[in-house]
């Protein structure tokens, strides 16, 4: 009876999102951006816009079953949403939290989860204003909706990149992926290195202040956060901007911990930096004429940034190897449902 019917595995995560976009907008008044960016943007209201983002974390899918630290998990749930507000250059303000709890879960673990959320909410002065609670038949599920605000003239979208723009990231890439390999027991590393990589995976630091400074400088052209992986998220930015990109392997920022981890496990750190997800660094593009000034402004205020490539007119992603050879690459990174997976 179901023969010939397409399944979600066939469509893939991003194919599914594309498929439901048509017909979503019933009244475009007051909607500046709907589906397709890190946040929806609505307004303006008295010269400000609201940024709204939602993300869910599901046991077994987004985090390993029976996490060691519910405090880390709570902090991470807030961090991934903060990162989407950061990617538009906004200030996070209020959040709503819905949770589906499996029967038998310890109250102490739930308290720890909320303590972790409060750690990050306190740091960014974000209020928890409501949510919903349900029983779960299959693992813990947490969903956050976060509301931020911004100056409408400063908001950075995924679709603003132009050929010739320089591509930057705000920090080293690949540490979170290495941390995940260590947590799943697939690989090993000396203890101090191992601890640092696991912290990178469990406690990502969303670049909220950096994102706001980049946007308010009015010098950048587009921005996205790296949640799925560098090439995957750069691919989204390029698709929205109708451009391609060239990355320089030599310029990928790699931490010393990642280099040691890769040496011990016989891996190429550049491959992990290209496709590893969950670093929650920002990727942004800057017209060449503004690049020096923005670099100076950010560095003067103590923020890191690394130039890793350039936007091209020709679509697709290209990688220039350390030896200077250029080849086309496919975006790779985390993608729900298997058919689109690398
Ligand atoms: P991010 O990784 O920045 O959280 P996603 O890749 O999850 O972004 O989502 C891309 C866009 O698609 C966003 O605008 C998001 O709100 C939207 N989106 C994702 N899933 C759905 C869905 N099931 N229904 C409607 N919009 C969705
Ligand atoms: Mg995002």
Coordinates of C-alpha atoms and ligand atoms in Angstrom, one line a residue:
X1 CA 0.0 0.0 0.0
X2 CA 2.9 2.3 0.8
X3 CA 4.8 1.2 -2.3
X4 CA 6.3 4.1 -4.3
X5 CA 5.7 6.6 -1.4
X6 CA 8.7 8.8 -0.6
X7 CA 10.1 8.6 2.9
X8 CA 11.8 11.3 4.9
X9 CA 15.1 9.4 4.5
X10 CA 14.8 10.0 0.8
X11 CA 14.1 13.8 1.2
X12 CA 16.8 14.4 3.8
X13 CA 16.7 17.2 6.5
X14 CA 17.3 20.1 4.1
X15 CA 15.1 18.7 1.3
X16 CA 12.3 18.4 3.9
X17 CA 12.7 22.0 5.0
X18 CA 12.7 23.2 1.4
X19 CA 9.6 21.1 0.7
X20 CA 7.5 22.8 3.5
X21 CA 8.5 26.4 2.8
X22 CA 5.9 26.9 0.1
X23 CA 2.6 27.8 1.6
X24 CA 3.9 28.8 5.0
X25 CA 3.5 32.5 4.7
X26 CA -0.2 33.4 5.2
X27 CA 0.3 37.1 6.0
X28 CA 3.7 38.6 5.1
X29 CA 3.1 41.9 6.9
X30 CA 5.7 42.5 9.5
X31 CA 7.8 39.5 8.4
X32 CA 11.3 40.6 7.4
X33 CA 12.7 37.0 7.2
X34 CA 10.9 33.7 7.6
X35 CA 12.3 30.2 7.1
X36 CA 15.8 29.9 5.7
X37 CA 18.1 31.8 8.1
X38 CA 19.5 31.3 11.7
X39 CA 16.5 33.3 13.1
X40 CA 13.2 34.6 11.8
X41 CA 13.2 38.4 11.8
X42 CA 9.9 40.3 12.5
X43 CA 9.1 44.0 12.9
X44 CA 10.3 46.7 13.0
X45 CA 8.8 47.9 16.3
X46 CA 10.1 51.3 17.2
X47 CA 13.3 50.9 15.3
X48 CA 14.1 47.4 16.7
X49 CA 13.4 44.0 15.2
X50 CA 12.8 40.8 17.1
X51 CA 14.9 37.7 16.2
X52 CA 13.3 34.3 17.0
X53 CA 15.0 30.9 16.9
X54 CA 14.1 27.5 18.1
X55 CA 16.2 24.3 18.4
X56 CA 15.5 20.9 20.0
X57 CA 17.9 18.5 21.5
X58 CA 16.8 14.8 21.6
X59 CA 18.4 12.0 23.6
X60 CA 20.1 9.4 21.4
X61 CA 20.1 11.9 18.5
X62 CA 21.7 15.1 19.8
X63 CA 23.2 13.8 23.0
X64 CA 24.3 10.4 24.2
X65 CA 21.8 8.5 26.4
X66 CA 22.1 9.1 30.1
X67 CA 24.4 12.1 29.9
X68 CA 27.2 12.3 32.5
X69 CA 26.4 15.9 33.3
X70 CA 22.9 17.3 33.0
X71 CA 24.3 20.7 33.9
X72 CA 26.4 20.6 30.7
X73 CA 23.4 19.5 28.7
X74 CA 21.3 22.4 30.1
X75 CA 24.0 24.9 29.2
X76 CA 24.4 23.4 25.7
X77 CA 20.7 23.6 25.0
X78 CA 20.8 27.3 25.7
X79 CA 24.1 27.7 23.9
X80 CA 22.9 26.4 20.5
X81 CA 20.0 28.8 20.5
X82 CA 22.2 31.8 21.7
X83 CA 24.5 30.9 18.8
X84 CA 21.7 31.5 16.3
X85 CA 20.9 34.9 17.8
X86 CA 24.7 35.6 17.6
X87 CA 24.7 34.6 13.9
X88 CA 22.3 37.5 13.1
X89 CA 24.2 40.0 15.3
X90 CA 21.4 40.3 17.9
X91 CA 21.1 40.6 21.7
X92 CA 19.4 37.6 23.3
X93 CA 16.5 38.5 25.7
X94 CA 13.9 35.9 26.6
X95 CA 13.4 32.1 26.2
X96 CA 10.7 29.5 26.4
X97 CA 11.5 25.9 27.3
X98 CA 9.5 22.8 26.5
X99 CA 10.5 19.5 27.9
X100 CA 9.3 15.9 27.5
X101 CA 10.6 13.8 30.4
X102 CA 10.8 10.0 30.5
X103 CA 9.2 8.3 33.4
X104 CA 11.7 7.5 36.2
X105 CA 14.0 10.5 35.5
X106 CA 15.6 11.7 38.7
X107 CA 14.5 15.1 40.0
X108 CA 18.1 15.9 40.9
X109 CA 19.1 15.5 37.2
X110 CA 16.3 17.9 36.2
X111 CA 17.6 20.4 38.7
X112 CA 21.1 20.1 37.3
X113 CA 19.7 20.6 33.8
X114 CA 18.0 23.9 34.9
X115 CA 21.2 24.9 36.7
X116 CA 23.1 24.5 33.5
X117 CA 20.6 26.6 31.6
X118 CA 20.7 29.3 34.3
X119 CA 24.6 29.3 34.1
X120 CA 24.3 30.6 30.5
X121 CA 21.1 32.6 30.9
X122 CA 22.7 34.4 33.8
X123 CA 25.9 35.2 31.8
X124 CA 23.8 36.6 28.9
X125 CA 21.0 38.1 31.1
X126 CA 18.3 36.0 29.4
X127 CA 14.9 35.3 31.1
X128 CA 13.1 32.0 31.1
X129 CA 9.5 33.2 30.5
X130 CA 7.5 30.0 29.9
X131 CA 7.3 26.6 28.2
X132 CA 5.5 23.3 28.4
X133 CA 6.0 20.0 30.2
X134 CA 5.1 16.5 29.0
X135 CA 5.8 12.9 29.6
X136 CA 8.1 11.2 27.0
X137 CA 7.7 7.7 25.8
X138 CA 11.3 7.7 24.4
X139 CA 14.1 9.6 26.0
X140 CA 14.5 13.2 27.1
X141 CA 13.6 15.9 24.6
X142 CA 14.3 19.6 25.2
X143 CA 13.1 22.4 23.0
X144 CA 14.0 26.1 23.4
X145 CA 12.6 29.1 21.6
X146 CA 14.8 32.1 22.1
X147 CA 13.8 35.7 21.4
X148 CA 16.4 38.4 20.8
X149 CA 16.5 41.9 19.4
X150 CA 18.6 44.0 17.1
X151 CA 18.9 47.2 15.1
X152 CA 17.2 46.4 11.8
X153 CA 20.0 48.1 9.8
X154 CA 22.7 46.0 11.5
X155 CA 21.1 42.5 11.2
X156 CA 23.3 40.1 9.1
X157 CA 21.6 37.5 7.0
X158 CA 22.9 34.4 5.2
X159 CA 22.1 35.9 1.8
X160 CA 24.3 39.0 1.7
X161 CA 27.6 37.6 0.4
X162 CA 29.0 38.8 -2.9
X163 CA 31.9 37.5 -5.2
X164 CA 35.3 38.8 -3.9
X165 CA 34.2 38.9 -0.2
X166 CA 36.6 37.5 2.3
X167 CA 35.4 34.6 4.5
X168 CA 36.3 34.6 8.2
X169 CA 35.6 32.4 11.2
X170 CA 35.8 33.5 14.9
X171 CA 37.8 30.5 16.3
X172 CA 39.4 27.2 15.8
X173 CA 37.4 24.4 14.2
X174 CA 37.1 20.6 14.9
X175 CA 37.6 20.5 18.6
X176 CA 33.9 19.6 19.4
X177 CA 34.0 16.8 16.9
X178 CA 37.2 15.4 18.4
X179 CA 35.5 15.7 21.8
X180 CA 32.6 13.6 20.6
X181 CA 34.9 10.9 19.3
X182 CA 36.5 10.8 22.7
X183 CA 33.1 10.7 24.5
X184 CA 31.9 7.7 22.4
X185 CA 35.1 5.9 23.2
X186 CA 36.1 5.6 19.6
X187 CA 39.4 7.3 20.0
X188 CA 41.8 8.4 22.6
X189 CA 44.2 11.2 23.6
X190 CA 46.4 12.2 26.6
X191 CA 44.3 13.1 29.6
X192 CA 44.7 16.9 29.6
X193 CA 44.1 17.1 25.8
X194 CA 41.1 14.8 26.1
X195 CA 39.5 16.9 28.9
X196 CA 39.8 20.1 26.8
X197 CA 38.3 18.6 23.7
X198 CA 35.4 17.1 25.7
X199 CA 34.7 20.5 27.2
X200 CA 34.6 22.0 23.7
X201 CA 31.9 19.5 22.8
X202 CA 29.9 19.7 26.1
X203 CA 30.2 23.4 26.8
X204 CA 30.3 25.4 23.6
X205 CA 30.7 29.2 24.0
X206 CA 28.3 31.0 21.7
X207 CA 30.0 34.1 20.2
X208 CA 27.2 36.5 21.2
X209 CA 29.4 39.6 21.7
X210 CA 31.5 39.0 18.7
X211 CA 28.4 38.5 16.5
X212 CA 26.9 41.8 17.7
X213 CA 30.2 43.7 17.1
X214 CA 30.5 42.3 13.6
X215 CA 27.0 43.2 12.7
X216 CA 27.0 46.7 14.4
X217 CA 30.3 47.6 12.6
X218 CA 28.2 47.5 9.3
X219 CA 31.4 46.3 7.6
X220 CA 30.3 42.6 7.0
X221 CA 28.0 41.2 4.4
X222 CA 26.6 37.9 5.6
X223 CA 26.9 35.6 8.7
X224 CA 25.9 32.1 9.9
X225 CA 26.9 30.0 12.9
X226 CA 28.8 26.7 12.4
X227 CA 26.5 24.1 13.9
X228 CA 26.5 21.3 11.3
X229 CA 30.1 21.8 10.1
X230 CA 32.2 24.3 8.2
X231 CA 31.5 23.2 4.6
X232 CA 27.9 22.3 5.4
X233 CA 27.1 25.8 6.9
X234 CA 29.2 27.6 4.3
X235 CA 27.2 25.7 1.7
X236 CA 24.0 27.1 3.2
X237 CA 25.3 30.7 3.2
X238 CA 26.5 30.3 -0.4
X239 CA 23.1 28.8 -1.5
X240 CA 21.2 31.7 0.1
X241 CA 23.6 34.3 -1.5
X242 CA 23.7 32.5 -4.9
X243 CA 27.5 32.3 -4.9
X244 CA 30.3 29.8 -4.4
X245 CA 33.4 29.8 -2.2
X246 CA 37.0 28.9 -2.2
X247 CA 38.7 27.8 1.1
X248 CA 42.4 27.7 1.8
X249 CA 43.4 24.5 3.7
X250 CA 46.5 26.2 5.0
X251 CA 44.5 28.9 6.7
X252 CA 42.0 26.7 8.6
X253 CA 42.5 27.5 12.3
X254 CA 43.4 24.4 14.2
X255 CA 44.0 24.1 17.9
X256 CA 47.1 22.5 19.3
X257 CA 44.8 20.0 21.1
X258 CA 43.2 18.9 17.8
X259 CA 46.6 18.5 16.2
X260 CA 47.8 16.2 19.0
X261 CA 44.5 14.3 19.0
X262 CA 44.8 13.7 15.3
X263 CA 48.5 12.7 15.5
X264 CA 47.6 10.1 18.2
X265 CA 44.7 8.7 16.2
X266 CA 46.2 9.0 12.7
X267 CA 43.7 11.5 11.4
X268 CA 43.9 14.6 9.3
X269 CA 43.0 17.6 11.5
X270 CA 42.0 19.7 8.4
X271 CA 39.4 17.1 7.4
X272 CA 37.9 17.3 10.9
X273 CA 37.9 21.1 10.8
X274 CA 36.1 21.1 7.4
X275 CA 33.3 18.8 8.4
X276 CA 33.1 18.5 12.2
X277 CA 30.0 20.1 13.7
X278 CA 29.0 21.8 16.9
X279 CA 31.9 24.3 17.3
X280 CA 29.4 27.1 17.3
X281 CA 31.9 29.6 15.9
X282 CA 30.6 32.2 13.5
X283 CA 31.4 32.3 9.8
X284 CA 31.0 35.7 8.2
X285 CA 31.9 37.4 4.9
X286 CA 33.4 40.9 4.5
X287 CA 33.8 42.9 1.3
X288 CA 37.5 43.2 0.5
X289 CA 37.5 47.0 1.0
X290 CA 36.2 46.6 4.6
X291 CA 38.3 43.6 5.6
X292 CA 41.4 45.4 7.1
X293 CA 39.3 47.8 9.1
X294 CA 37.0 45.1 10.6
X295 CA 40.0 42.9 11.4
X296 CA 41.6 45.8 13.3
X297 CA 38.4 46.7 15.2
X298 CA 37.8 43.2 16.4
X299 CA 41.5 42.5 17.3
X300 CA 41.7 45.7 19.2
X301 CA 38.8 44.6 21.4
X302 CA 40.5 41.2 22.0
X303 CA 38.4 39.1 19.6
X304 CA 39.9 36.4 17.4
X305 CA 39.2 36.1 13.7
X306 CA 40.7 34.0 11.0
X307 CA 40.5 34.6 7.2
X308 CA 39.9 31.2 5.6
X309 CA 38.8 31.9 2.0
X310 CA 36.9 34.0 -0.5
X311 CA 33.5 34.1 -2.1
X312 CA 33.3 33.3 -5.8
X313 CA 30.8 34.0 -8.5
X314 CA 30.9 30.3 -9.7
X315 CA 28.7 28.1 -7.5
X316 CA 30.0 25.2 -5.5
X317 CA 32.8 24.9 -2.9
X318 CA 36.4 24.7 -3.8
X319 CA 39.4 23.8 -1.6
X320 CA 43.0 24.9 -2.2
X321 CA 45.3 22.3 -0.7
X322 CA 48.4 23.2 1.2
X323 CA 50.4 22.4 -2.0
X324 CA 48.3 25.0 -3.9
X325 CA 46.1 22.5 -5.8
X326 CA 42.4 23.4 -6.2
X327 CA 39.6 20.9 -6.2
X328 CA 35.8 20.9 -5.9
X329 CA 34.4 19.5 -2.6
X330 CA 31.0 18.6 -1.4
X331 CA 29.5 20.1 1.7
X332 CA 29.8 17.6 4.5
X333 CA 28.6 17.7 8.1
X334 CA 25.8 16.7 10.3
X335 CA 22.5 16.1 8.5
X336 CA 19.5 14.4 10.0
X337 CA 18.3 11.4 7.9
X338 CA 20.7 9.2 6.0
X339 CA 20.4 9.8 2.3
X340 CA 21.8 13.3 2.4
X341 CA 24.4 12.3 5.0
X342 CA 28.0 12.3 3.8
Ligands
LIG1 P1 20.1 26.2 12.3 O1 21.1 25.1 12.1 O2 20.7 27.6 12.2 O3 19.3 26.0 13.6 P2 18.3 24.8 10.6 O4 19.2 24.2 9.5 O5 17.8 24.0 11.7 O6 19.0 26.1 11.1 O7 17.0 25.5 9.9 C1 17.1 26.3 8.7 C2 15.8 27.0 8.6 O8 14.7 26.2 8.5 C3 15.5 27.9 9.8 O9 14.9 29.1 9.3 C4 14.5 27.1 10.6 O10 13.6 27.9 11.4 C5 13.7 26.4 9.5 N1 13.1 25.1 9.9 C6 13.8 24.0 10.3 N2 12.9 23.0 10.5 C7 11.6 23.5 10.2 C8 10.3 22.9 10.3 N3 10.1 21.6 10.7 N4 9.3 23.7 10.0 C9 9.5 25.0 9.6 N5 10.7 25.6 9.5 C10 11.8 24.8 9.8
LIG2 MG1 22.4 28.5 12.9

